Every structure is written in C-alpha cells, then in structure tokens.
Coordinates of C-alpha atoms in Angstrom, one line a residue:
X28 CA 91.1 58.0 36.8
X29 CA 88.9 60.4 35.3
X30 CA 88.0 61.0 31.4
X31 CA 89.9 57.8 30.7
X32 CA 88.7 55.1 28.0
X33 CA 86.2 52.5 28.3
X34 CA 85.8 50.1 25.7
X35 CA 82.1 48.7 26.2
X36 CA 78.8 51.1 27.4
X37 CA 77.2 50.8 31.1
X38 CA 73.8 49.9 30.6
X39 CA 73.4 50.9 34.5
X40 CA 73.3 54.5 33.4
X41 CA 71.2 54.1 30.5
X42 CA 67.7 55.9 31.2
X43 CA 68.4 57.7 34.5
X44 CA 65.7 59.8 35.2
X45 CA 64.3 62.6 37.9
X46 CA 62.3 59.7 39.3
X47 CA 65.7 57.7 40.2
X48 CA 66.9 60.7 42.3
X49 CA 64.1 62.8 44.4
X50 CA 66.9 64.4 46.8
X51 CA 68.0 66.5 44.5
X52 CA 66.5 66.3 40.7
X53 CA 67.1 69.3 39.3
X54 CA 71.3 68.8 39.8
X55 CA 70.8 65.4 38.5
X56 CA 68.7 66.4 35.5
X57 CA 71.0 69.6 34.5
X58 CA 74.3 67.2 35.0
X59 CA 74.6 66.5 31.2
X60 CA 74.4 70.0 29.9
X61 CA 76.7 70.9 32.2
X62 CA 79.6 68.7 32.2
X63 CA 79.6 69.4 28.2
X64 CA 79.8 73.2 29.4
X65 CA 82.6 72.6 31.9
X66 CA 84.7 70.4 29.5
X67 CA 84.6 72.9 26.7
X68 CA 85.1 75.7 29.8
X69 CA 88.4 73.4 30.3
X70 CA 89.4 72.8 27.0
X71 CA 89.1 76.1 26.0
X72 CA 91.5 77.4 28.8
X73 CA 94.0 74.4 27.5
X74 CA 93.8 75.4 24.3
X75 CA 94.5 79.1 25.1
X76 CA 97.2 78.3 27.5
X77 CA 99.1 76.4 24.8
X78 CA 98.6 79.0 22.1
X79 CA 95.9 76.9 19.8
X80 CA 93.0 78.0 18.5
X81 CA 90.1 78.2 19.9
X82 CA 86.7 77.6 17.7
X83 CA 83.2 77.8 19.3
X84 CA 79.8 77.4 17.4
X85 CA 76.4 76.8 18.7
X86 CA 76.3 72.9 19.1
X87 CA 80.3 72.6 19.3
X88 CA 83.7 73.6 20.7
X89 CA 86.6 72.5 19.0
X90 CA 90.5 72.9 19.5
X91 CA 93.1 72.7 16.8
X92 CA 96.7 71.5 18.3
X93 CA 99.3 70.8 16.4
X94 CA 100.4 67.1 15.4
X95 CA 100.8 65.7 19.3
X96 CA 98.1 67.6 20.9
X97 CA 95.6 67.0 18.1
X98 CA 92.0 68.1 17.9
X99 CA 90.1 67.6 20.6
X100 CA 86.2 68.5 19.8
X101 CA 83.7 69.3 23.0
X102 CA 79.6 68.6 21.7
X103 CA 77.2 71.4 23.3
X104 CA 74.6 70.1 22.1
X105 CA 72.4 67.1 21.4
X106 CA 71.3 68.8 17.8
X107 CA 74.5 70.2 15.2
X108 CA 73.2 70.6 12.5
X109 CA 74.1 70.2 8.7
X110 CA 76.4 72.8 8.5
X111 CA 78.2 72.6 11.9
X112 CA 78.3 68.6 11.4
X113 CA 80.1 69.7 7.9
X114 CA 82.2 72.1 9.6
X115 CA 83.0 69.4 12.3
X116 CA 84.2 66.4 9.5
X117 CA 86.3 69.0 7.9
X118 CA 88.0 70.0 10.9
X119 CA 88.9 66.3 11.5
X120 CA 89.8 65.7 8.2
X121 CA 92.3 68.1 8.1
X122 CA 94.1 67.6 11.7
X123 CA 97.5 66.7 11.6
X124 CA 97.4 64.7 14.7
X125 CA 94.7 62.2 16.6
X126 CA 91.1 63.3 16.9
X127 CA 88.8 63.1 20.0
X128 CA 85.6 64.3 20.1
X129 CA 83.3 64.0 23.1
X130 CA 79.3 63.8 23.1
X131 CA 78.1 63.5 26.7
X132 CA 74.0 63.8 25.2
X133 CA 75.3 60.6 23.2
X134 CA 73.4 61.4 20.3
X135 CA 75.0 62.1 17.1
X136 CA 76.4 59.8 15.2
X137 CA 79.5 60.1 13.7
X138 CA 80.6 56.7 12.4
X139 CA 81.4 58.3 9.0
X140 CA 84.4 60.1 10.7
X141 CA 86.3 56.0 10.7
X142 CA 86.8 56.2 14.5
X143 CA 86.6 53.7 16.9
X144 CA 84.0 54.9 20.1
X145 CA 82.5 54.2 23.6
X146 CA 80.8 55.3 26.4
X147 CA 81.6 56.4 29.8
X148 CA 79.3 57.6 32.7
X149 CA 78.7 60.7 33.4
X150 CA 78.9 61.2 37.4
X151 CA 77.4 63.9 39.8
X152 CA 78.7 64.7 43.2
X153 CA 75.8 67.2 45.3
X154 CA 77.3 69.9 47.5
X155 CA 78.5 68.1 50.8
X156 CA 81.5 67.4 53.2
X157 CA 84.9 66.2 51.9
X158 CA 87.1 64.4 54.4
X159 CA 90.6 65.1 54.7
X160 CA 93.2 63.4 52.5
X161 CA 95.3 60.9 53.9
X162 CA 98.6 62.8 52.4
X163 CA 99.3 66.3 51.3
X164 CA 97.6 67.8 48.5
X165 CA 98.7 70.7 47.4
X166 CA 98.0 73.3 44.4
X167 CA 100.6 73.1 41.7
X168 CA 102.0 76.7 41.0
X169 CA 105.4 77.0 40.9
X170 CA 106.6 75.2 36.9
X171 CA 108.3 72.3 38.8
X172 CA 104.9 71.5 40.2
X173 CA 103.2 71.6 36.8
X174 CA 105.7 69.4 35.3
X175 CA 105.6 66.8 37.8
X176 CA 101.9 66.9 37.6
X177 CA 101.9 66.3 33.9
X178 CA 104.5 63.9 33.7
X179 CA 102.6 62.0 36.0
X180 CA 99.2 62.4 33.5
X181 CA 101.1 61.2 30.4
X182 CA 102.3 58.2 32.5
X183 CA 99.1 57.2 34.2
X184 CA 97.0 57.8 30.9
X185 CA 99.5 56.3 28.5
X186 CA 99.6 59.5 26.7
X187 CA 102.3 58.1 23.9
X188 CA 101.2 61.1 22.1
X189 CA 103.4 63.4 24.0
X190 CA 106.5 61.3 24.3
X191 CA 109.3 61.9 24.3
X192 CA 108.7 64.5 27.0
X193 CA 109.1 68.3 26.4
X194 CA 108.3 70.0 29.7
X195 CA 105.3 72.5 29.5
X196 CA 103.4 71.1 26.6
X197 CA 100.8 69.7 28.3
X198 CA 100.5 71.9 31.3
X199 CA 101.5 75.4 31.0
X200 CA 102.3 77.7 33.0
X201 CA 99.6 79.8 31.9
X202 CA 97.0 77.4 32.2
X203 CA 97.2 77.8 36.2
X204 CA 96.2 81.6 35.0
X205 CA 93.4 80.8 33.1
X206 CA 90.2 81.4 35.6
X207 CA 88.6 78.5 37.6
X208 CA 91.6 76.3 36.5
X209 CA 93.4 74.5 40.0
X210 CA 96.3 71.8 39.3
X211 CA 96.3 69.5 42.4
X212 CA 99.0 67.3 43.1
X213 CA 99.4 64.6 46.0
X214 CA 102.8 64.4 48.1
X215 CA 104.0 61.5 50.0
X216 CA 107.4 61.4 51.8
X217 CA 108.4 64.2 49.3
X218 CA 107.5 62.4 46.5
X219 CA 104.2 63.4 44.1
X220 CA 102.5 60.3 43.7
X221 CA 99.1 61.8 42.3
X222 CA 97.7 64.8 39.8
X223 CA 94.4 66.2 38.6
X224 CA 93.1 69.6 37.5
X225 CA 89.5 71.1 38.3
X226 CA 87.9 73.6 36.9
X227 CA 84.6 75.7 38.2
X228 CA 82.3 77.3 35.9
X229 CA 79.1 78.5 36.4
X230 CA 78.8 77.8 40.2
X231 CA 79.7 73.9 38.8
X232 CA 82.8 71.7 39.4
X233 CA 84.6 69.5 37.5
X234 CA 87.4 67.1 37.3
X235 CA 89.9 65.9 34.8
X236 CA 93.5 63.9 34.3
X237 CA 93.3 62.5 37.5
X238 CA 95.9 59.9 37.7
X239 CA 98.7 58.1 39.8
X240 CA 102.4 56.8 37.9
X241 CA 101.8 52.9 37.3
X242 CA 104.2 52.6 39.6
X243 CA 101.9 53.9 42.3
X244 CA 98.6 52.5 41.9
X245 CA 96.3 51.1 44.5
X246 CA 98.2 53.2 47.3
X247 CA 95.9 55.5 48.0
X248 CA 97.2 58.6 46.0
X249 CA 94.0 58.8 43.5
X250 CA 91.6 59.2 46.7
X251 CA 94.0 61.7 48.3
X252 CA 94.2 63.8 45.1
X253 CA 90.1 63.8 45.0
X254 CA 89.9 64.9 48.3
X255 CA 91.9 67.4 48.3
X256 CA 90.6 68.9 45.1
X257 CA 86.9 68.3 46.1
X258 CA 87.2 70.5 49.4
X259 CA 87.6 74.0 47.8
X260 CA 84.4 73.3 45.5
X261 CA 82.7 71.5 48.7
X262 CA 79.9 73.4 48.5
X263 CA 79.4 73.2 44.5
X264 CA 77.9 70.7 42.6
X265 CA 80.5 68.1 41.1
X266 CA 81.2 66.3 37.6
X267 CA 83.1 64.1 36.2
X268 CA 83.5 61.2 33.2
X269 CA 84.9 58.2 34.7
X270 CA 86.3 55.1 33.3
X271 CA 85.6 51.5 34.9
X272 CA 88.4 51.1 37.0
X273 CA 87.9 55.1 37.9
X274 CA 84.6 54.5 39.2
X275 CA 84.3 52.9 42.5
X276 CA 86.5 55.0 44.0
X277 CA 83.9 58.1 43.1
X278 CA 81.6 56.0 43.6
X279 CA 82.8 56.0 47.3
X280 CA 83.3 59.6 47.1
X281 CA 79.7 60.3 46.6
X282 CA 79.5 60.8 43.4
X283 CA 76.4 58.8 41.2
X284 CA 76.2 58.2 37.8
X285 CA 73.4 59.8 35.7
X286 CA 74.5 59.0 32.2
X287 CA 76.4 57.7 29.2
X288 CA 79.0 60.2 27.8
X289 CA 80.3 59.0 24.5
X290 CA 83.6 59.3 22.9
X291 CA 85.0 59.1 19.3
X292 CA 89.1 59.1 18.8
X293 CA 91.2 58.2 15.6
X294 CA 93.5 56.4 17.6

C-alpha cells in the first residue's frame, strides 16, 4: 500500500545520487521536489472537495479538517523558516483532531511538536509500458463507486479515525471533479477488492490510498489496481511513498527508490 506507516528508516535510500541512476538523472534528481508538489496538488483537491480550508505558504501546505479528518500538513520545502515553522506549531496546536505532517526533503526537525515519526521511501517510476491487469479496473464515478473505494481505504489503512462510517467523508463526490484526480477501483467476480486515487500535476504522476480489504490481501488486487491506474499516466513520470510491505510489489512495477520521506503524526 502506498503512503502507509513505517516504523524504522531504510538506510538503502539514504544518499541516492545522479551517479546511482545514469538512464535517466534528471527524473531521479527532481523526484523529491515533486512528489512534495503532487501531494500538496492532492491534498489540496481533498481538502477542497470536503469543504476545509485550504492554507499555502512558501515552504508549506497545510489543511484544516475538522476533528476526524484532522490536519494534514504537506512540506515544500527543505528551508521554513522562523515564522512559517511558528505558523506551522500553531496550527497543530490548535487542531481538534490528529496531526500529520509530511517532509519528503527530511530535513526539519520538529520533535518539539510531541509526535512520534519515520521514514518511508520515496519511489520513482520513468515513462514506460504498463501490462494489463489481471482483473477489471475501472474509474470510480458514479457515488456508489466512491464509497466502495473508500470503505475499502479506511479498512485496509486502519483508518479508526473515520469509524463509524458516514459515506462521502473521505471521498467525495467532488473530489473526482477536482482536475488530475482519477479514483481507481479493482473488480473481481462483481466484487471490488482493490482502491487507489492518482493524481497528475505538472506532466508528473502520483499515487495514493492504495489498498485491498484485509480480507483480500495477497490475491492479487493491489497489482491489478497499480496497473490499471499506471496505464493512463504511461507515459509520465511516476511517484509514490511506500511502506515496507508496499514495496516489493512497486518494486516489481518498476518503480526505484531515490529517498527517505519522513513523517510526523500525533497519533
């Protein structure tokens, strides 16, 4: 699954450089700043589509939910300084539900905040062929679709925070709407068995939630899902942040990791 926790760093990624990847440097070396761009791209859309606000400054992009949804707080930068860092504390001081905050430059510290953190890789997929699933995939449109898709998220990501269930909170039907936003779901024999939402911006791809029910794992739906997500943005360079068990199936996928995201959350 993607954007899932890991409790422990992968020294593997640690250092990655241009000399590591010859084929195709200037992807590998731009993958940082632009995951952070397509995650705020994303979370910006969420926000919107749920009716939260929406705050952007230069080193930071940060959106305030309400006591489920929390604040969820996007880095841009490696450098924020005194007064955004201030800015930053206060808005996590004040949220009336969990705080996450992601840093994919891995380079300020905000121990100060009380919350536990870790690291996650950073993966890059170049422009390339994508097999064909072994199941239907299929873009969620119709609200039925989105609800099975996020009912499947909040299971397969333990999401406790939006239990009991109220249908649209997590996936609205606006968010489909918002531009460069796909829902993907996986069918097999009628039944979804898969989710995960991309999002392009700025000629980049990106994926996030993607997840099987626990009552589904290891059958194949989490590949199919990739797949049939991966083959509108075939010809687009691909990101993701991947959690252990998440990553040798990207790995397989052809994606390769080029660095260490980390992550803060109050819970």
């Amino acid at each position: 699954m993607a954007n899932t926790r890991q409790t422990a760093p992968d020294a593997r990624v640690e250092g990655r450089s241009r000399q590591d990847h010859p084929d195709h440097p200037a992807a590998f070396d731009d993958a940082v700043i632009r995951q952070a761009r397509n995650s705020a791209a994303f979370w910006a859309a969420t926000g919107s589509s749920r009716g939260h606000e929406v705050i952007r400054r230069r080193s930071f992009l940060a959106v305030l939910g309400g006591e489920r949804a929390g604040t969820r707080v996007l880095l841009q930068g490696p450098d924020p300084d005194a007064d955004e860092l201030a800015e930053l504390t206060e808005l996590a001081g004040r949220s009336t539900g969990p705080v996450d905050v992601e840093d994919p430059f891995s380079s300020t510290d905000l121990s100060h905040l009380g919350m536990r953190n870790w690291q996650m890789p950073i993966m890059l997929r170049p422009p390339g062929p994508v097999a064909a699933p072994a199941m239907e995939v299929i873009r969620a449109q119709q609200t039925h679709e989105l609800q099975a898709a996020e009912q499947i998220v909040i299971d397969g990501f333990e999401l406790t925070r939006f239990t009991p269930y109220r249908p649209g909170e997590m996936f609205p039907t606006a968010l489909t709407e918002q531009p460069g936003v796909d829902v993907f779901l996986a069918v097999l024999d009628g039944e979804t068995v898969g989710a995960g939402v991309t999002v392009v911006h700025d000629e980049f791809g990106s994926h996030y939630w993607v997840g099987t029910p626990s009552a589904r794992r290891s059958r194949g739906a989490g590949r199919a899902v990739m797949l049939g997500s991966l083959a509108p943005m075939a010809n687009l360079p691909v990101t993701l942040t991947a959690s252990r068990l998440g990553r040798p199936l990207y790995e397989s996928l052809g994606f390769t990791a080029v660095a260490s995201s980390t992550w803060w959350s109050s819970q």
